[in-house]
XYZ file of C-alpha atoms in Angstrom:
710
model
C 89.503 119.325 65.739
C 90.390 118.345 69.315
C 90.132 121.484 71.501
C 93.559 120.777 72.983
C 95.430 120.399 69.678
C 96.634 123.998 69.524
C 97.816 124.013 73.161
C 99.736 120.726 72.773
C 101.236 121.810 69.446
C 102.598 125.027 70.973
C 103.938 123.259 74.049
C 105.706 120.494 72.100
C 106.530 122.696 69.098
C 104.988 120.260 66.644
C 102.644 120.828 63.687
C 98.958 120.856 64.647
C 98.099 118.267 61.986
C 100.522 115.756 63.497
C 99.001 116.320 66.947
C 95.442 116.098 65.640
C 96.074 112.836 63.779
C 97.838 111.321 66.781
C 94.952 112.227 69.100
C 92.481 110.735 66.612
C 94.437 107.469 66.538
C 94.560 107.356 70.343
C 90.809 108.033 70.537
C 90.252 105.150 68.082
C 91.973 102.835 70.578
C 95.324 102.480 68.832
C 98.291 101.724 71.096
C 101.441 103.817 71.223
C 103.727 101.049 69.784
C 101.280 100.492 66.896
C 100.978 104.209 66.084
C 104.739 104.680 66.236
C 105.491 101.642 64.032
C 102.638 101.510 61.538
C 101.082 104.979 61.276
C 104.106 107.141 60.448
C 102.380 108.866 57.526
C 99.622 110.181 59.783
C 101.883 111.300 62.644
C 104.837 112.545 60.627
C 106.941 109.665 62.039
C 106.578 110.632 65.706
C 108.402 108.241 68.031
C 106.937 106.497 71.090
C 108.209 109.154 73.487
C 106.589 111.992 71.534
C 103.295 110.117 71.214
C 103.375 109.397 74.944
C 103.927 113.105 75.681
C 100.952 114.016 73.478
C 98.814 111.427 75.258
C 99.896 112.655 78.714
C 99.268 116.308 77.853
C 95.852 115.495 76.438
C 94.898 113.626 79.625
C 96.225 116.462 81.784
C 94.201 119.043 79.859
C 91.106 116.858 80.240
C 91.649 116.905 84.014
C 92.006 120.697 83.991
C 88.810 121.001 81.940
C 86.981 118.870 84.500
C 88.379 120.974 87.351
C 87.295 124.155 85.543
C 83.721 122.890 85.488
C 83.797 122.603 89.289
C 85.386 126.044 89.703
C 82.888 127.759 87.383
C 79.913 126.040 89.006
C 81.055 126.987 92.531
C 81.688 130.650 91.685
C 78.394 130.897 89.770
C 76.444 129.392 92.689
C 77.997 132.051 94.953
C 76.646 134.731 92.572
C 80.148 136.134 92.065
C 80.762 135.221 88.416
C 81.500 138.172 86.112
C 82.092 138.269 82.329
C 85.757 139.138 82.933
C 86.213 136.268 85.394
C 84.434 133.851 83.057
C 86.754 134.875 80.216
C 89.862 134.341 82.372
C 88.654 130.892 83.335
C 87.802 129.972 79.736
C 91.299 130.905 78.570
C 93.153 129.297 81.503
C 94.848 125.925 80.908
C 97.438 126.079 83.695
C 96.477 124.156 86.841
C 98.381 126.501 89.191
C 96.881 129.655 87.677
C 93.414 128.083 87.811
C 93.772 127.377 91.531
C 95.044 130.930 92.132
C 91.967 132.382 90.383
C 89.748 130.082 92.431
C 91.501 130.801 95.739
C 89.238 133.676 96.957
C 86.086 131.701 96.128
C 87.127 128.272 97.344
C 85.012 126.896 100.228
C 87.238 126.802 103.326
C 87.225 125.560 106.854
C 86.256 128.312 109.293
C 89.021 130.960 109.360
C 89.770 133.961 111.560
C 88.994 136.247 108.621
C 85.622 134.600 108.112
C 84.731 135.207 111.764
C 85.832 138.830 111.443
C 83.618 139.319 108.390
C 80.646 137.849 110.244
C 81.369 140.348 113.020
C 80.967 143.197 110.519
C 84.643 144.190 110.232
C 85.010 144.073 106.417
C 84.419 147.859 105.989
C 87.127 148.582 108.589
C 89.544 146.290 106.711
C 88.829 148.193 103.466
C 89.433 151.539 105.205
C 92.781 150.401 106.638
C 93.850 148.861 103.327
C 93.223 152.213 101.540
C 95.859 153.666 103.965
C 94.260 157.101 104.128
C 95.634 159.537 106.639
C 92.997 158.949 109.332
C 92.863 157.667 112.878
C 92.120 153.957 112.519
C 91.497 153.472 116.215
C 88.717 156.058 116.397
C 87.267 154.521 113.230
C 87.500 151.093 114.859
C 85.296 152.197 117.772
C 82.307 152.274 115.419
C 82.593 148.515 114.963
C 82.510 147.489 118.628
C 79.588 145.130 119.262
C 78.665 142.042 121.253
C 81.340 140.008 119.450
C 83.978 142.764 119.195
C 84.807 143.914 122.713
C 87.077 146.912 121.960
C 88.935 148.816 119.257
C 91.995 146.529 119.529
C 89.818 143.508 118.774
C 88.251 145.378 115.837
C 91.640 146.225 114.335
C 92.894 142.675 114.931
C 89.861 141.265 113.100
C 90.365 143.726 110.212
C 94.034 142.634 109.975
C 92.906 138.995 109.749
C 90.720 139.904 106.774
C 93.549 141.853 105.113
C 96.044 138.993 105.693
C 93.702 136.470 104.113
C 93.045 138.776 101.139
C 96.800 139.154 100.573
C 97.350 135.389 100.825
C 94.705 134.866 98.138
C 96.068 137.576 95.836
C 97.678 136.141 92.674
C 100.238 138.956 92.668
C 101.460 138.052 96.169
C 101.528 134.324 95.444
C 103.465 134.777 92.194
C 105.922 137.144 93.888
C 106.628 134.517 96.513
C 106.852 131.736 93.916
C 109.550 133.664 92.075
C 111.489 134.058 95.321
C 111.200 130.346 96.121
C 112.252 129.404 92.613
C 115.222 131.779 92.711
C 116.615 131.288 96.199
C 114.746 128.724 98.324
C 116.966 126.542 100.505
C 116.092 123.048 101.681
C 117.260 122.411 105.245
C 117.335 119.156 107.197
C 118.058 118.700 110.919
C 118.221 115.428 112.776
C 115.605 114.721 115.451
C 117.787 114.469 118.556
C 115.965 111.470 119.974
C 116.781 109.491 116.809
C 120.349 110.707 116.202
C 122.108 107.722 117.808
C 119.886 104.980 116.413
C 121.060 102.422 113.849
C 118.134 103.402 111.646
C 119.394 106.992 111.469
C 123.022 106.104 110.688
C 122.449 105.743 106.952
C 121.133 109.328 106.852
C 124.065 110.830 108.764
C 125.058 112.948 105.743
C 121.819 114.909 106.222
C 121.875 115.469 110.016
C 122.790 119.130 109.467
C 122.102 119.687 105.791
C 121.389 122.828 103.793
C 121.433 123.367 100.031
C 119.685 125.557 97.429
C 116.553 123.661 96.427
C 117.216 124.081 92.705
C 120.586 122.319 93.126
C 119.355 119.465 95.307
C 119.644 116.280 93.217
C 116.731 113.874 93.022
C 118.450 111.083 94.970
C 119.355 113.455 97.835
C 115.865 114.908 97.985
C 114.241 111.471 98.003
C 116.627 110.296 100.737
C 115.807 113.364 102.841
C 112.064 112.912 102.376
C 112.320 109.225 103.286
C 114.181 110.113 106.479
C 111.543 112.756 107.225
C 108.769 110.181 106.783
C 110.657 107.848 109.167
C 110.774 110.621 111.782
C 114.571 110.950 111.628
C 114.833 114.416 110.040
C 112.923 117.679 110.244
C 112.842 119.291 106.813
C 111.932 122.789 105.681
C 112.081 124.819 102.470
C 112.515 128.544 102.860
C 113.577 131.598 100.850
C 115.129 134.771 102.283
C 112.339 135.911 104.645
C 113.470 139.540 104.774
C 113.715 139.796 101.012
C 110.250 138.283 100.534
C 108.714 140.657 103.077
C 110.294 143.637 101.342
C 108.871 142.457 98.016
C 105.387 142.198 99.538
C 105.659 145.584 101.236
C 106.463 147.201 97.901
C 103.192 145.804 96.568
C 100.874 146.659 99.465
C 102.317 149.603 101.412
C 101.977 153.217 100.381
C 102.231 156.371 102.482
C 103.468 156.581 106.052
C 100.637 156.804 108.532
C 98.946 154.710 111.191
C 96.945 152.703 108.625
C 100.214 151.933 106.795
C 101.758 150.614 110.023
C 98.732 148.359 110.593
C 98.984 147.188 106.970
C 102.647 146.346 107.529
C 101.687 144.109 110.450
C 99.037 142.460 108.279
C 101.616 141.818 105.524
C 103.938 140.157 108.082
C 101.076 138.001 109.345
C 99.950 137.082 105.822
C 103.491 136.030 104.913
C 104.366 133.992 108.002
C 100.994 132.431 108.822
C 99.424 131.921 105.398
C 101.529 132.650 102.324
C 104.861 131.081 103.199
C 103.448 127.761 104.498
C 101.212 127.516 101.427
C 103.989 128.153 98.898
C 106.419 125.968 100.866
C 103.938 123.096 100.615
C 103.572 123.809 96.898
C 107.337 123.761 96.303
C 107.810 120.685 98.467
C 105.302 118.920 96.223
C 106.858 120.311 93.027
C 110.393 119.342 94.041
C 109.201 115.875 95.061
C 107.357 115.537 91.749
C 110.497 116.524 89.855
C 112.640 114.098 91.872
C 110.060 111.354 91.299
C 110.141 111.924 87.546
C 113.951 111.753 87.458
C 114.059 108.596 89.589
C 111.281 106.982 87.533
C 113.116 107.905 84.334
C 116.285 106.195 85.627
C 114.285 103.143 86.705
C 112.484 102.919 83.354
C 115.735 103.212 81.382
C 117.363 100.514 83.539
C 114.347 98.282 82.990
C 114.497 98.915 79.237
C 118.160 97.894 79.116
C 117.495 94.859 81.294
C 114.563 93.662 79.172
C 116.607 94.158 76.003
C 119.586 92.226 77.411
C 121.181 89.831 74.954
C 119.414 86.435 74.869
C 121.185 83.114 74.416
C 118.289 81.917 72.292
C 116.572 78.544 72.033
C 119.184 76.190 73.437
C 119.040 73.407 75.993
C 120.076 74.973 79.279
C 121.009 73.878 82.787
C 119.992 76.350 85.489
C 121.763 76.337 88.858
C 120.611 78.211 91.960
C 123.816 78.009 94.044
C 124.040 77.566 97.801
C 126.236 76.262 100.607
C 124.392 74.332 103.322
C 121.214 73.694 101.305
C 123.110 72.741 98.159
C 122.752 73.913 94.550
C 119.328 73.379 92.982
C 119.955 72.217 89.431
C 117.428 71.955 86.584
C 117.578 70.923 82.921
C 115.418 72.768 80.388
C 114.666 72.034 76.755
C 115.120 74.667 74.041
C 111.668 76.134 74.780
C 112.271 76.414 78.519
C 110.273 73.364 79.590
C 111.493 71.569 82.718
C 112.970 68.139 81.918
C 114.717 67.172 85.148
C 115.912 68.552 88.484
C 118.324 67.516 91.236
C 120.448 68.964 94.064
C 124.251 68.895 94.228
C 126.516 69.725 97.213
C 129.957 70.727 95.888
C 130.443 73.609 98.352
C 131.135 73.756 102.120
C 130.078 72.339 104.501
C 129.364 69.205 102.393
C 132.158 69.420 99.778
C 130.686 66.426 97.930
C 132.401 67.340 94.672
C 132.754 63.812 93.309
C 129.039 63.022 93.373
C 128.191 66.533 92.134
C 130.562 66.095 89.171
C 128.933 62.775 88.282
C 125.418 64.246 88.430
C 126.387 67.264 86.290
C 128.167 65.070 83.733
C 125.188 62.708 83.439
C 122.703 65.547 83.047
C 124.777 67.247 80.360
C 124.916 63.978 78.445
C 121.330 62.800 79.031
C 119.701 66.145 78.203
C 122.177 67.408 75.580
C 122.870 70.572 77.599
C 124.410 73.385 75.527
C 124.801 76.119 78.177
C 124.775 76.520 81.961
C 123.266 79.478 83.848
C 124.465 80.053 87.424
C 122.677 82.522 89.714
C 124.856 85.359 91.015
C 123.805 85.090 94.664
C 125.288 83.182 97.605
C 127.982 80.637 96.613
C 127.916 81.835 93.000
C 131.696 82.220 92.598
C 132.400 78.908 94.311
C 129.847 77.059 92.173
C 131.088 78.706 88.980
C 134.666 77.680 89.785
C 133.584 74.091 90.425
C 131.525 73.867 87.210
C 134.245 75.314 84.979
C 136.827 72.806 86.230
C 134.746 69.788 85.192
C 135.746 67.852 82.091
C 132.079 67.449 81.204
C 131.605 71.219 80.827
C 134.539 71.933 78.518
C 132.296 72.215 75.459
C 129.445 73.938 77.337
C 129.128 77.703 77.681
C 128.900 78.855 81.326
C 127.206 82.143 82.288
C 126.580 83.899 85.595
C 123.026 85.279 85.569
C 121.380 87.874 87.811
C 118.965 86.137 90.144
C 117.323 89.336 91.471
C 113.605 88.666 91.679
C 113.915 84.901 91.114
C 112.740 84.202 94.663
C 109.793 86.563 94.133
C 108.850 84.685 90.958
C 109.261 81.267 92.579
C 106.684 82.115 95.267
C 104.268 83.844 92.878
C 100.911 82.669 91.552
C 102.431 82.578 88.059
C 105.126 80.109 89.173
C 102.546 77.981 91.003
C 100.467 77.813 87.806
C 103.519 76.866 85.706
C 104.934 74.304 88.166
C 102.174 73.215 90.566
C 104.069 70.081 91.608
C 107.486 71.678 92.228
C 108.752 73.603 95.239
C 110.088 77.169 95.246
C 113.730 76.059 94.947
C 113.097 74.274 91.650
C 111.036 77.183 90.304
C 113.850 79.615 91.181
C 116.435 77.530 89.312
C 114.105 77.325 86.297
C 113.784 81.123 86.311
C 117.599 81.484 86.332
C 117.933 79.111 83.380
C 115.174 80.796 81.394
C 116.678 84.240 82.011
C 119.745 83.124 80.117
C 117.645 81.918 77.181
C 115.420 85.007 76.942
C 115.674 87.631 79.715
C 112.619 89.568 78.536
C 110.290 86.570 78.360
C 111.124 85.651 81.959
C 111.381 89.110 83.521
C 107.885 90.171 82.408
C 106.571 87.701 85.004
C 108.185 89.623 87.874
C 107.248 92.954 89.434
C 110.001 95.307 88.158
C 110.449 96.709 91.675
C 111.779 93.290 92.740
C 114.476 93.091 90.060
C 117.075 95.188 91.924
C 117.329 98.180 89.607
C 116.552 101.896 90.019
C 116.665 104.087 93.113
C 114.126 104.872 95.841
C 111.429 103.088 93.869
C 109.241 102.684 96.958
C 109.371 106.422 97.724
C 108.201 107.793 94.375
C 104.630 108.249 93.142
C 103.559 104.629 92.698
C 100.906 105.294 90.050
C 103.412 107.240 87.899
C 106.028 104.532 88.438
C 103.636 101.763 87.410
C 102.568 103.693 84.319
C 106.192 104.312 83.249
C 107.254 100.710 83.850
C 104.191 99.261 82.106
C 104.879 101.495 79.115
C 108.557 100.455 79.093
C 107.653 96.760 79.142
C 105.090 97.270 76.361
C 107.621 99.208 74.277
C 110.368 96.572 74.697
C 108.148 93.558 74.045
C 106.705 95.093 70.895
C 110.051 96.360 69.603
C 111.430 92.807 69.771
C 108.244 90.971 68.801
C 107.332 87.516 70.125
C 107.024 84.014 68.739
C 103.272 83.394 68.541
C 103.721 79.646 69.035
C 106.005 79.699 72.087
C 105.228 82.964 73.922
C 103.716 82.614 77.375
C 100.440 84.242 78.361
C 102.438 86.765 80.410
C 104.547 87.810 77.417
C 101.555 87.978 75.057
C 99.728 90.194 77.566
C 102.126 93.054 76.741
C 101.645 92.822 72.971
C 99.855 95.794 71.427
C 96.067 95.370 71.451
C 95.951 92.188 73.562
C 95.927 92.184 77.369
C 95.423 89.301 79.826
C 92.088 87.970 78.478
C 93.040 87.835 74.780
C 96.521 86.525 75.649
C 94.902 83.621 77.515
C 92.504 83.024 74.608
C 95.472 82.772 72.224
C 97.193 80.225 74.491
C 93.939 78.230 74.822
C 93.452 78.230 71.038
C 97.071 77.122 70.555
C 96.628 74.285 73.069
C 93.402 73.109 71.430
C 94.354 73.502 67.754
C 98.124 73.193 67.661
C 100.665 75.738 66.460
C 99.545 78.751 64.450
C 100.415 78.367 60.776
C 99.581 81.952 59.777
C 98.775 85.320 61.291
C 95.359 85.153 59.613
C 94.520 82.284 61.984
C 94.476 84.816 64.835
C 91.069 85.946 63.546
C 89.676 82.589 64.722
C 90.722 83.224 68.336
C 87.602 83.921 70.447
C 86.949 87.633 71.072
C 89.966 88.719 68.988
C 88.189 91.126 66.645
C 89.394 93.232 63.700
C 90.687 96.083 65.906
C 92.723 93.750 68.143
C 94.067 91.926 65.070
C 95.156 95.203 63.488
C 96.951 96.272 66.672
C 98.725 92.982 67.472
C 99.438 91.182 64.196
C 102.627 93.042 63.213
C 104.285 92.231 66.548
C 103.637 88.477 66.478
C 106.059 86.182 64.604
C 105.550 82.678 63.184
C 108.922 81.080 62.307
C 108.561 78.606 59.467
C 105.183 79.978 58.321
C 104.082 79.293 54.757
C 104.100 83.041 54.121
C 107.580 84.317 55.112
C 106.076 87.734 55.914
C 104.330 86.115 58.902
C 107.776 85.910 60.521
C 108.547 89.582 59.956
C 107.525 93.004 61.248
C 105.706 93.721 57.971
C 102.058 94.292 58.912
C 99.445 92.107 57.153
C 97.840 95.293 55.816
C 101.054 95.794 53.767
C 101.383 92.240 52.422
C 99.787 93.385 49.152
C 102.593 95.897 48.616
C 105.292 93.230 49.034
C 103.383 90.798 46.845
C 103.148 93.451 44.119
C 106.898 94.104 44.435
C 107.564 90.378 44.013
C 105.210 90.199 41.036
C 106.952 93.174 39.398
C 110.304 91.423 39.956
C 108.880 88.188 38.451
C 109.524 86.173 41.605
C 107.878 84.922 44.786
C 107.920 86.820 48.082
C 110.389 84.266 49.453
C 112.701 84.781 46.481
C 112.453 88.558 46.881
C 113.546 88.257 50.513
C 116.432 85.934 49.578
C 117.733 88.002 46.647
C 119.238 91.367 47.618
C 119.838 92.373 43.992
C 116.121 92.055 43.225
C 115.265 94.288 46.180
C 117.839 96.864 45.132
C 116.259 97.074 41.670
C 112.876 98.148 43.053
C 111.666 101.713 42.380
C 110.184 102.471 45.806
C 108.260 105.552 44.669
C 106.112 103.324 42.473
C 104.389 101.875 45.553
C 103.454 105.141 47.253
C 99.714 105.896 47.248
C 97.162 107.932 49.194
C 97.626 105.996 52.451
C 101.095 104.475 52.104
C 104.057 106.842 52.036
C 107.824 106.514 51.906
C 108.189 105.903 55.704
C 106.151 102.682 55.450
C 107.876 101.581 52.230
C 111.282 102.220 53.819
C 110.335 100.176 56.902
C 109.140 97.320 54.689
C 112.451 97.254 52.798
C 114.474 97.270 56.028
C 112.441 94.331 57.276
C 112.856 92.388 54.029
C 116.625 92.716 54.469
C 116.503 90.810 57.786
C 112.989 89.446 58.380
C 112.257 88.442 61.970
C 115.713 89.507 63.152
C 115.976 89.927 66.926
C 117.167 93.523 67.514
C 118.921 92.583 70.751
C 122.694 92.181 70.937
C 124.510 88.853 70.897
C 125.312 87.301 74.260
C 128.996 87.101 75.242
C 130.633 85.082 78.008
C 132.177 86.839 81.000
C 134.585 85.816 83.758
C 135.455 87.495 87.073
C 139.048 87.659 88.256
C 140.198 84.247 89.492
C 142.247 85.907 92.245
C 139.430 87.888 93.906
C 136.496 86.252 95.706
C 135.740 88.401 98.785
C 136.143 92.027 99.828
C 139.197 90.976 101.869
C 140.969 90.026 98.619
C 140.694 93.582 97.297
C 143.514 96.116 97.247
C 143.460 99.693 96.033
C 144.663 100.235 92.438
C 143.553 96.735 91.426
C 141.996 96.648 87.934
C 139.224 94.055 87.727
C 136.547 92.917 85.269
C 132.982 93.670 86.306
C 129.334 93.782 85.204
C 127.116 96.872 85.610
C 124.176 95.816 87.806
C 122.399 99.126 88.448
C 122.532 102.726 87.245
C 121.431 105.730 89.284
C 121.661 109.494 88.886
C 124.835 109.537 90.972
C 126.711 106.678 89.331
C 126.719 102.968 88.518
C 126.997 99.847 90.664
C 129.284 97.090 89.407
C 129.552 93.433 90.404
C 133.245 92.493 90.601
C 132.605 89.032 92.060
C 132.963 89.691 95.808
C 129.255 89.467 96.802
C 129.134 93.245 97.265
C 128.688 95.627 94.343
C 131.098 98.535 94.090
C 130.052 102.081 93.165
C 131.524 104.106 90.330
C 130.528 107.645 91.262
C 129.445 109.761 88.297
C 132.676 111.764 88.657
C 134.667 108.543 88.118
C 132.718 107.158 85.160
C 134.669 108.900 82.422
C 137.791 110.924 81.735
C 135.468 113.618 80.364
C 132.673 115.449 82.171
C 129.279 113.714 82.014
C 125.939 114.721 83.537
C 124.115 111.449 82.879
C 125.613 108.059 83.856
C 123.673 106.316 81.060
C 125.786 108.214 78.532
C 128.861 106.348 79.822
C 127.627 102.874 80.782
C 124.776 100.460 80.086
C 123.127 97.880 82.314
C 124.891 94.472 82.210
C 127.813 96.024 80.329
C 131.112 94.176 80.770
C 133.929 96.563 81.714
C 137.206 96.906 83.591
C 137.302 99.047 86.740
C 139.931 100.232 89.187
C 139.484 99.880 92.955
C 140.031 103.332 94.522
C 138.526 102.852 97.982
C 137.633 99.987 100.357
C 135.539 100.527 103.499
C 135.457 97.037 105.004
C 133.621 98.182 108.116
C 130.645 99.471 106.117
C 131.160 96.940 103.292
C 131.567 99.664 100.666
C 133.758 99.595 97.569
C 134.617 102.650 95.466
C 135.554 102.092 91.830
C 136.718 104.175 88.886
C 136.928 103.919 85.100
C 139.312 106.836 84.735
C 142.449 105.812 82.929
C 141.249 102.210 82.668
C 141.296 100.539 79.255
């Protein structure tokens, strides 16, 4: 049994067997999507989030175990290890407690206390700390030597030793931690030299800021820390100093004599010089870590919703990257996203060449059988949309406005250069806009999520944690939807369970050399794609039109035998079983349960047979902004307008209402009822009606509300 099983089980309140089996699967190299989808019997149907938590805790405990080895070795080499200390270390699995135990033994830079010990003042420190009713100054005279010039110097050195001992005492550190947790206040003050700068203006809310740390929201804390890093604010975290000192005095002071008075001074010194700065640093890191996790969680959820946005599907699409002076880059794509043709039209100012633009659009729609048009939502978007919708040639064509965040990043990327080596960045950007309409996920996986315009303070949070969360989100989304094995790009295949960049490229190479895959079994012929990789990836890859209809479903090849037996028992083929609901309803599911296959797997198989290969994403719907509002100057308070949610943060949601500046619905305005999480009220790219409740034209800010709005 894994040595961490019991610890993880207690922490997550899950049965040890479920934890043990999950850890075994992870050790075998199984991915989280695969375990969650195809190993429910072994895990007790744990979901991806629970499996991820188990994985994270296991890795964290491994790190603590490695740190313990260093701690034990260091203390042993010092000759200070005792059976009691060894036992404490063996039983300790809390990183903070481990560091507290190690504190007195940790190698340090030269300290005042260390110098005092070398000068022979440790016995004097022990005498003072005992607080016996004696004359400490006469006692101190015995310790005067070449390095200790008088009794004052001796007492000062002894106090340094006492202060360091207190700062390393677990009792003192935990006392102070409780105070920080209970009552610490975070305070920010503007650096006077920066107060009048343009850079500082956006942080003006924090020029004289104070709030209990436990109430400081993640977005405020991250804003404050960013301003601190930019040299605009000075930030501190502090509890009630007097209260903390009284707590420490109760621990260390007894009696009322001269030694007690010296001890009191040492307690003050320990608190102000050593303890408080140390615990403040600890809480600054903890609060930042907590804020990072919240911000990363928001970012990951936004990315999940964005990746799972409704796709138009395989239709012939025109993509338009709108503009004024430089014109609108226009491309035509076939149903698989391949570039067929591109041109530039100039229907907007200063050219206003609407007649020629109309002719070009009409010809392209006819020549390339265009079924839908995607228009980027950037500069000149509203003007271009209005022009396109007025054309006779577009009356039978669906028109959509598509987010172009990150399209410019893609167009200049190595991926875009590989896909379109002979086209410039403007054409690549228009292609990306068109493809996003067809399948947002397939296109967005090519772009760094931090460039897509979602989340908050993504550049200020722990970048390794952010990358891990976003990578996991992409992997989860791609595998939950599944991909077409014969059309998926290398970049999309990379995120499929068990693959990665090298195998994804090998699949594409095999497809190019041998033609379309006709069965999942053919994957075994792909170079370097062994049995383990096949097991992990096969269930997430779809082959529409395959000879075996199960190859276009989420039924794993390892379960084909079960479905085939069901069909045999129903006296029909697998295809007929899928097509005939009455046959499926007549099946006694319990008959197919055995030692390795339980009801969870059988239930999943039946759900998949109901709608094999069905895309779990919602259907795409058309949307239109108000025809009467185009700029912020057209807005008036109390207007009710249609909008699209473009970003969600902890403090609210941003909505595009078609004026080239998103408005903010503060969390307090998101619902008629109280909510603590904006994602419980709105979803990314949701179409909704909002009321304008505030317009700050000087700062280009728009305040919106959903309260009382249908």
